[in-house]
Short mmCIF file of N, CA and C in Angstrom, two decimals:
data_model
loop_
_atom_site.label_atom_id
_atom_site.label_comp_id
_atom_site.label_asym_id
_atom_site.label_seq_id
_atom_site.Cartn_x
_atom_site.Cartn_y
_atom_site.Cartn_z
N MET Q 28 1.20 -1.23 -0.25
CA MET Q 28 0.32 -0.04 0.25
C MET Q 28 0.78 1.43 -0.14
N HIS Q 29 0.30 1.90 -0.84
CA HIS Q 29 1.44 3.75 -0.84
C HIS Q 29 1.23 3.77 0.73
N PRO Q 30 2.76 4.13 1.45
CA PRO Q 30 2.77 4.99 2.08
C PRO Q 30 1.93 6.08 3.09
N VAL Q 31 1.60 7.31 2.34
CA VAL Q 31 0.43 8.38 2.50
C VAL Q 31 -0.52 7.54 2.78
N ALA Q 32 -1.34 6.62 2.17
CA ALA Q 32 -2.60 6.00 2.32
C ALA Q 32 -2.33 5.13 3.35
N ALA Q 33 -1.43 4.34 4.07
CA ALA Q 33 -0.78 3.37 4.73
C ALA Q 33 -1.58 4.24 6.00
N LYS Q 34 -1.05 6.09 6.08
CA LYS Q 34 -0.92 6.55 7.33
C LYS Q 34 -1.90 7.41 7.39
N TRP Q 35 -2.94 7.39 6.72
CA TRP Q 35 -4.54 8.11 6.66
C TRP Q 35 -5.23 7.08 7.04
N GLY Q 36 -4.87 5.74 6.25
CA GLY Q 36 -5.87 4.31 7.11
C GLY Q 36 -5.44 4.36 8.10
N TYR Q 37 -4.00 4.36 8.64
CA TYR Q 37 -3.71 4.08 10.07
C TYR Q 37 -4.80 5.22 11.16
N LEU Q 38 -4.48 6.49 10.76
CA LEU Q 38 -5.21 7.58 11.48
C LEU Q 38 -6.34 7.60 11.67
N VAL Q 39 -7.05 7.19 10.05
CA VAL Q 39 -8.66 6.66 10.13
C VAL Q 39 -9.28 5.57 11.01
N GLY Q 40 -7.90 4.46 11.21
CA GLY Q 40 -9.07 3.77 12.06
C GLY Q 40 -8.94 4.09 14.13
N VAL Q 41 -7.13 4.44 13.74
CA VAL Q 41 -7.57 5.10 15.23
C VAL Q 41 -8.33 5.98 15.66
N VAL Q 42 -8.89 7.25 14.99
CA VAL Q 42 -10.21 8.02 15.40
C VAL Q 42 -11.69 7.19 15.13
N ALA Q 43 -11.72 5.69 14.70
CA ALA Q 43 -12.52 5.19 14.81
C ALA Q 43 -12.80 4.25 16.06
N LEU Q 44 -11.47 4.21 16.34
CA LEU Q 44 -11.40 3.30 17.83
C LEU Q 44 -12.14 3.97 18.58
N GLY Q 45 -11.06 5.32 18.86
CA GLY Q 45 -11.75 6.15 19.89
C GLY Q 45 -12.62 7.21 19.65
N THR Q 46 -13.40 6.95 18.68
CA THR Q 46 -14.96 7.24 18.12
C THR Q 46 -15.57 6.07 19.29
N VAL Q 47 -15.66 5.36 18.69
CA VAL Q 47 -16.39 3.74 19.62
C VAL Q 47 -16.23 3.38 20.84
N THR Q 48 -14.89 4.05 21.74
CA THR Q 48 -14.75 4.01 22.86
C THR Q 48 -15.54 5.33 23.62
N VAL Q 49 -15.76 6.46 22.90
CA VAL Q 49 -15.93 7.48 23.79
C VAL Q 49 -17.62 7.11 23.68
N VAL Q 50 -18.03 7.12 22.76
CA VAL Q 50 -19.60 6.61 22.38
C VAL Q 50 -19.38 5.71 23.89
N ALA Q 51 -18.90 4.88 23.49
CA ALA Q 51 -19.43 3.39 24.68
C ALA Q 51 -19.74 3.64 25.72
N GLU Q 52 -19.40 4.61 26.22
CA GLU Q 52 -19.23 5.32 27.70
C GLU Q 52 -20.73 6.03 27.52
N VAL Q 53 -21.13 6.34 26.49
CA VAL Q 53 -22.79 7.22 26.42
C VAL Q 53 -23.84 6.55 25.92
N VAL Q 54 -23.60 5.62 25.72
CA VAL Q 54 -24.47 4.95 24.58
C VAL Q 54 -25.46 3.56 24.47
N SER Q 55 -26.19 3.14 24.20
CA SER Q 55 -26.40 1.94 25.06
C SER Q 55 -25.51 0.72 24.11
N ALA Q 56 -25.85 -0.79 24.20
CA ALA Q 56 -24.48 -1.68 23.58
C ALA Q 56 -24.87 -1.59 22.55
N THR Q 57 -25.93 -1.69 22.20
CA THR Q 57 -27.19 -1.46 20.83
C THR Q 57 -26.37 -1.06 19.66
N GLU Q 58 -26.57 0.93 20.26
CA GLU Q 58 -26.35 2.07 19.46
C GLU Q 58 -24.78 1.68 19.53
N VAL Q 59 -23.67 0.80 20.34
CA VAL Q 59 -22.36 0.51 19.60
C VAL Q 59 -22.34 0.08 19.06
N ALA Q 60 -23.31 -1.03 18.97
CA ALA Q 60 -22.66 -1.90 17.52
C ALA Q 60 -22.74 -0.85 16.71
N ALA Q 61 -23.61 -0.28 16.06
CA ALA Q 61 -24.24 0.48 14.95
C ALA Q 61 -23.47 1.06 14.69
N VAL Q 62 -22.89 2.32 15.23
CA VAL Q 62 -22.02 3.04 15.43
C VAL Q 62 -20.17 1.80 14.76
N GLY Q 63 -20.25 1.58 15.93
CA GLY Q 63 -19.03 0.00 15.50
C GLY Q 63 -19.59 -0.23 14.04
N ILE Q 64 -20.24 -0.58 13.65
CA ILE Q 64 -21.04 -0.74 12.30
C ILE Q 64 -20.57 0.18 10.97
N SER Q 65 -21.06 1.13 11.14
CA SER Q 65 -20.66 2.17 11.01
C SER Q 65 -19.43 2.67 10.58
N MET Q 66 -18.90 3.09 11.23
CA MET Q 66 -17.51 2.95 10.89
C MET Q 66 -15.98 1.40 10.11
N LEU Q 67 -16.52 0.52 11.13
CA LEU Q 67 -16.08 -0.52 9.51
C LEU Q 67 -16.15 0.23 8.19
N SER Q 68 -18.05 0.03 8.20
CA SER Q 68 -17.91 0.42 6.08
C SER Q 68 -16.99 1.87 6.62
N ALA Q 69 -17.18 2.67 7.07
CA ALA Q 69 -16.35 3.63 6.73
C ALA Q 69 -15.39 3.21 6.01
N LEU Q 70 -14.19 2.95 7.22
CA LEU Q 70 -12.85 1.49 6.94
C LEU Q 70 -12.66 1.28 5.94
N VAL Q 71 -14.22 0.61 5.20
CA VAL Q 71 -13.91 -0.48 4.43
C VAL Q 71 -14.32 0.41 2.74
N ALA Q 72 -14.59 1.78 2.39
CA ALA Q 72 -15.02 2.53 2.07
C ALA Q 72 -14.26 3.10 1.33
N PHE Q 73 -13.32 3.54 2.20
CA PHE Q 73 -12.23 3.85 2.66
C PHE Q 73 -11.07 3.25 1.93
N LYS Q 74 -10.67 1.88 2.67
CA LYS Q 74 -9.53 1.44 1.58
C LYS Q 74 -9.87 1.00 0.31
N THR Q 75 -11.49 0.87 0.00
CA THR Q 75 -11.76 0.81 -1.27
C THR Q 75 -10.94 1.53 -2.38
N MET Q 76 -11.96 3.38 -1.79
CA MET Q 76 -11.34 4.40 -2.34
C MET Q 76 -9.57 4.74 -2.65
N THR Q 77 -8.94 4.08 -1.72
CA THR Q 77 -7.33 3.81 -2.10
C THR Q 77 -6.76 3.35 -2.80
N LEU Q 78 -7.52 1.78 -2.93
CA LEU Q 78 -7.32 0.85 -3.40
C LEU Q 78 -7.67 0.98 -5.11
N GLN Q 79 -8.43 1.99 -4.87
CA GLN Q 79 -9.18 2.59 -7.28
C GLN Q 79 -8.03 3.46 -7.30
N ALA Q 80 -7.99 4.52 -6.20
CA ALA Q 80 -6.92 5.50 -6.58
C ALA Q 80 -5.48 5.17 -6.94
N LEU Q 81 -5.19 3.69 -5.63
CA LEU Q 81 -3.90 3.11 -6.60
C LEU Q 81 -3.44 2.63 -7.92
N ARG Q 82 -4.71 1.98 -8.47
CA ARG Q 82 -4.65 0.96 -9.39
C ARG Q 82 -5.49 2.09 -10.16
N ARG Q 83 -5.53 3.20 -10.25
CA ARG Q 83 -5.71 4.25 -11.35
C ARG Q 83 -4.52 4.79 -11.66
N ALA Q 84 -3.90 5.60 -10.69
CA ALA Q 84 -2.07 5.82 -11.31
C ALA Q 84 -1.15 4.55 -10.87
N HIS Q 85 -0.94 3.95 -10.55
CA HIS Q 85 0.10 2.13 -10.77
C HIS Q 85 -0.88 1.60 -11.81
N GLY Q 86 -1.78 1.31 -12.20
CA GLY Q 86 -2.45 0.37 -13.09
C GLY Q 86 -1.77 -0.53 -13.35
N ASP Q 87 -0.56 -0.12 -14.11
CA ASP Q 87 -0.11 -1.58 -14.92
C ASP Q 87 1.56 -1.97 -14.32
N ARG Q 88 2.07 -1.14 -13.18
CA ARG Q 88 2.53 -2.04 -12.30
C ARG Q 88 2.68 -2.61 -11.28
N LEU Q 89 0.99 -2.77 -11.05
CA LEU Q 89 -0.19 -3.28 -10.24
C LEU Q 89 -0.12 -4.95 -11.06
N ASP Q 90 -0.56 -4.41 -12.55
CA ASP Q 90 -0.45 -5.74 -12.96
C ASP Q 90 0.91 -6.59 -13.11
N ARG Q 91 1.73 -5.79 -13.52
CA ARG Q 91 3.05 -6.39 -13.35
C ARG Q 91 3.05 -7.53 -11.63
N LEU Q 92 2.54 -6.76 -11.28
CA LEU Q 92 2.49 -7.27 -9.93
C LEU Q 92 2.47 -8.70 -9.69
N GLU Q 93 0.94 -8.64 -9.98
CA GLU Q 93 0.31 -9.42 -9.53
C GLU Q 93 0.76 -10.55 -10.80
N ALA Q 94 1.04 -10.14 -11.97
CA ALA Q 94 1.01 -11.13 -12.38
C ALA Q 94 2.64 -11.80 -12.35
N SER Q 95 3.63 -11.37 -11.71
CA SER Q 95 4.65 -11.65 -11.74
C SER Q 95 4.36 -12.37 -9.83
N THR Q 96 2.87 -12.14 -9.15
CA THR Q 96 3.01 -12.91 -7.93
C THR Q 96 2.09 -14.45 -8.19
N VAL Q 97 1.67 -14.27 -9.75
CA VAL Q 97 1.01 -15.28 -10.39
C VAL Q 97 1.75 -16.42 -10.24
N ALA Q 98 2.77 -16.11 -11.29
CA ALA Q 98 3.84 -16.54 -12.21
C ALA Q 98 4.60 -17.04 -10.79
N ALA Q 99 5.14 -16.36 -9.77
CA ALA Q 99 6.03 -16.93 -8.94
C ALA Q 99 5.15 -18.11 -8.13
N SER Q 100 3.40 -18.04 -7.87
CA SER Q 100 2.48 -19.09 -7.14
C SER Q 100 3.07 -20.28 -7.89
N ALA Q 101 2.52 -20.06 -9.62
CA ALA Q 101 2.98 -21.77 -10.27
C ALA Q 101 4.74 -22.03 -10.36
N MET Q 102 5.18 -21.01 -10.15
CA MET Q 102 6.69 -21.82 -9.91
C MET Q 102 6.41 -22.88 -8.75
N ASP Q 103 5.78 -22.07 -7.46
CA ASP Q 103 5.99 -23.43 -6.14
C ASP Q 103 5.37 -24.59 -6.57
N ARG Q 104 4.05 -23.64 -7.25
CA ARG Q 104 3.24 -25.28 -7.35
C ARG Q 104 3.92 -26.12 -7.94
N VAL Q 105 4.58 -25.75 -8.99
CA VAL Q 105 5.73 -26.59 -9.82
C VAL Q 105 6.83 -27.51 -9.27
N GLY Q 106 7.00 -26.43 -8.10
CA GLY Q 106 8.13 -27.03 -7.30
C GLY Q 106 7.77 -28.07 -6.36
N VAL Q 107 6.53 -28.07 -6.18
CA VAL Q 107 5.96 -29.26 -5.00
C VAL Q 107 5.99 -30.21 -6.16
N ARG Q 108 5.35 -30.15 -7.32
CA ARG Q 108 5.04 -31.70 -7.67
C ARG Q 108 7.48 -31.97 -8.17
N LEU Q 109 7.06 -31.16 -8.84
CA LEU Q 109 8.56 -31.92 -8.96
C LEU Q 109 9.36 -32.31 -7.74
N ASP Q 110 9.99 -32.05 -6.25
CA ASP Q 110 9.21 -32.42 -5.16
C ASP Q 110 8.95 -33.93 -5.31
N ARG Q 111 7.49 -33.95 -5.33
CA ARG Q 111 7.12 -35.20 -5.42
C ARG Q 111 7.37 -36.35 -6.46
N VAL Q 112 7.93 -35.70 -7.50
CA VAL Q 112 8.21 -36.87 -8.96
C VAL Q 112 9.44 -37.72 -8.17
N LEU Q 113 10.71 -36.13 -7.49
CA LEU Q 113 11.73 -36.94 -6.37
C LEU Q 113 11.22 -38.24 -5.76
N VAL Q 114 10.69 -38.05 -4.84
CA VAL Q 114 10.22 -38.26 -3.61
C VAL Q 114 10.60 -39.86 -4.38
N ARG Q 115 8.91 -39.85 -5.46
CA ARG Q 115 8.65 -41.51 -6.21
C ARG Q 115 9.34 -41.61 -7.34
N LEU Q 116 11.08 -40.67 -7.78
CA LEU Q 116 11.94 -41.39 -8.54
C LEU Q 116 12.55 -42.52 -7.78
N ASP Q 117 13.18 -41.50 -6.57
CA ASP Q 117 13.95 -41.96 -5.59
C ASP Q 117 13.27 -43.51 -4.90
N ARG Q 118 11.75 -43.17 -4.37
CA ARG Q 118 11.16 -44.30 -4.44
C ARG Q 118 11.92 -46.08 -5.13
N LEU Q 119 11.56 -45.65 -6.34
CA LEU Q 119 12.02 -46.28 -7.52
C LEU Q 119 12.74 -47.09 -7.81
N GLU Q 120 14.10 -46.17 -7.49
CA GLU Q 120 15.32 -46.66 -7.19
C GLU Q 120 16.20 -47.45 -6.57
N ALA Q 121 15.16 -47.19 -5.06
CA ALA Q 121 15.49 -47.38 -3.72
C ALA Q 121 14.29 -49.51 -3.96
N ALA Q 122 13.33 -49.29 -4.54
CA ALA Q 122 12.82 -50.69 -5.23
C ALA Q 122 13.80 -51.50 -6.48
N GLN Q 123 14.37 -50.85 -7.16
CA GLN Q 123 15.10 -51.29 -8.63
C GLN Q 123 16.52 -51.62 -7.98
N SER Q 124 16.34 -51.08 -6.85
CA SER Q 124 17.71 -52.31 -5.72
C SER Q 124 17.71 -52.93 -5.24
N LEU Q 125 16.48 -53.19 -4.66
CA LEU Q 125 15.53 -54.47 -4.14
C LEU Q 125 15.47 -55.41 -5.17
N ALA Q 126 15.01 -55.14 -5.75
CA ALA Q 126 14.89 -55.86 -6.78
C ALA Q 126 15.84 -56.68 -7.43
N GLU Q 127 17.47 -55.65 -7.45
CA GLU Q 127 17.95 -56.42 -8.17
C GLU Q 127 19.36 -57.12 -7.09
N ALA Q 128 19.21 -56.96 -6.14
CA ALA Q 128 19.76 -57.51 -5.38
C ALA Q 128 18.89 -59.56 -4.33
N ARG Q 129 18.01 -58.80 -4.83
CA ARG Q 129 16.61 -60.29 -4.76
C ARG Q 129 17.31 -61.09 -6.09
N HIS Q 130 17.31 -60.70 -6.71
CA HIS Q 130 17.42 -61.09 -7.87
C HIS Q 130 18.82 -61.74 -8.22
N LEU Q 131 19.79 -60.90 -7.80
CA LEU Q 131 21.49 -61.71 -7.85
C LEU Q 131 21.17 -63.05 -6.62
N ALA Q 132 20.24 -62.79 -5.47
CA ALA Q 132 20.15 -63.40 -4.37
C ALA Q 132 19.88 -65.37 -5.00
N VAL Q 133 19.14 -65.09 -6.33
CA VAL Q 133 18.20 -66.07 -6.72
C VAL Q 133 18.55 -66.78 -7.68
N ALA Q 134 19.73 -65.45 -8.47
CA ALA Q 134 20.88 -66.14 -9.65
C ALA Q 134 22.24 -66.61 -8.54
N GLU Q 135 22.61 -66.96 -7.84
CA GLU Q 135 23.46 -67.71 -6.63
C GLU Q 135 22.97 -68.53 -6.40
N ARG Q 136 21.66 -68.01 -5.79
CA ARG Q 136 20.95 -69.82 -5.25
C ARG Q 136 20.81 -70.66 -6.31
N LEU Q 137 20.50 -69.87 -7.85
CA LEU Q 137 20.28 -70.95 -8.08
C LEU Q 137 21.35 -71.96 -9.32
N ALA Q 138 23.14 -70.85 -9.76
CA ALA Q 138 24.19 -71.14 -9.74
C ALA Q 138 24.54 -72.36 -8.35
N ALA Q 139 24.78 -72.54 -7.01
CA ALA Q 139 25.27 -72.46 -6.44
C ALA Q 139 24.07 -74.55 -6.68
N LEU Q 140 22.99 -74.46 -6.33
CA LEU Q 140 22.15 -75.29 -6.98
C LEU Q 140 22.40 -76.18 -8.12
N GLU Q 141 22.70 -75.68 -9.33
CA GLU Q 141 23.56 -76.69 -10.71
C GLU Q 141 24.22 -77.13 -10.68
N ARG Q 142 25.48 -76.18 -9.72
CA ARG Q 142 26.29 -76.62 -8.83
C ARG Q 142 26.53 -78.06 -7.71
N HIS Q 143 25.75 -77.96 -7.30
CA HIS Q 143 25.44 -79.20 -6.25
C HIS Q 143 24.70 -80.62 -7.51
N LEU Q 144 23.93 -80.05 -8.36
CA LEU Q 144 23.24 -81.22 -9.16
C LEU Q 144 24.22 -81.81 -10.09
N ASP Q 145 25.29 -81.04 -10.72
CA ASP Q 145 26.74 -81.15 -11.40
C ASP Q 145 27.43 -81.93 -10.21
N ASP Q 146 27.35 -81.86 -9.35
CA ASP Q 146 28.50 -83.01 -8.68
C ASP Q 146 27.79 -84.10 -8.40
N GLY Q 147 27.05 -84.37 -9.01
CA GLY Q 147 26.24 -85.40 -8.46
C GLY Q 147 25.34 -86.17 -7.64
N ALA Q 148 25.40 -84.95 -7.12
CA ALA Q 148 23.69 -85.78 -6.24
C ALA Q 148 22.42 -85.75 -6.62
N PRO Q 149 22.29 -86.87 -5.83
CA PRO Q 149 20.60 -87.25 -6.17
C PRO Q 149 19.87 -85.95 -6.63
N ASP Q 150 18.81 -86.76 -7.43
CA ASP Q 150 17.59 -86.15 -7.70
C ASP Q 150 16.24 -86.06 -6.16
N ARG Q 151 15.83 -84.79 -6.10
CA ARG Q 151 15.19 -85.17 -4.80
C ARG Q 151 13.90 -85.92 -5.42
#
């Protein structure tokens, strides 16, 4: 937010809070709620007007900022997806290593069985 608009927004907020506090001591709770709601409405209207003024004054810069924010968000999503893919790839590599180790163990057992059979051991 523009620094001047931020200062005015803060000032309006402080004045609104002070007004609600002073009014609270004078009137009933229902009236305080009504005043509070009207003050909040005024703050929302002020914020809306400030944002519209900023949009008119710096619209192209805000559009570029929004576009870069959207692009950064998309990049973050791509990064998260890439992390998931890398985790899956790590799992697949671990599974492949385990399968290769099992294959090697089976091959060694088969070779031992073939040697045993070649040595003339009787069939079972």
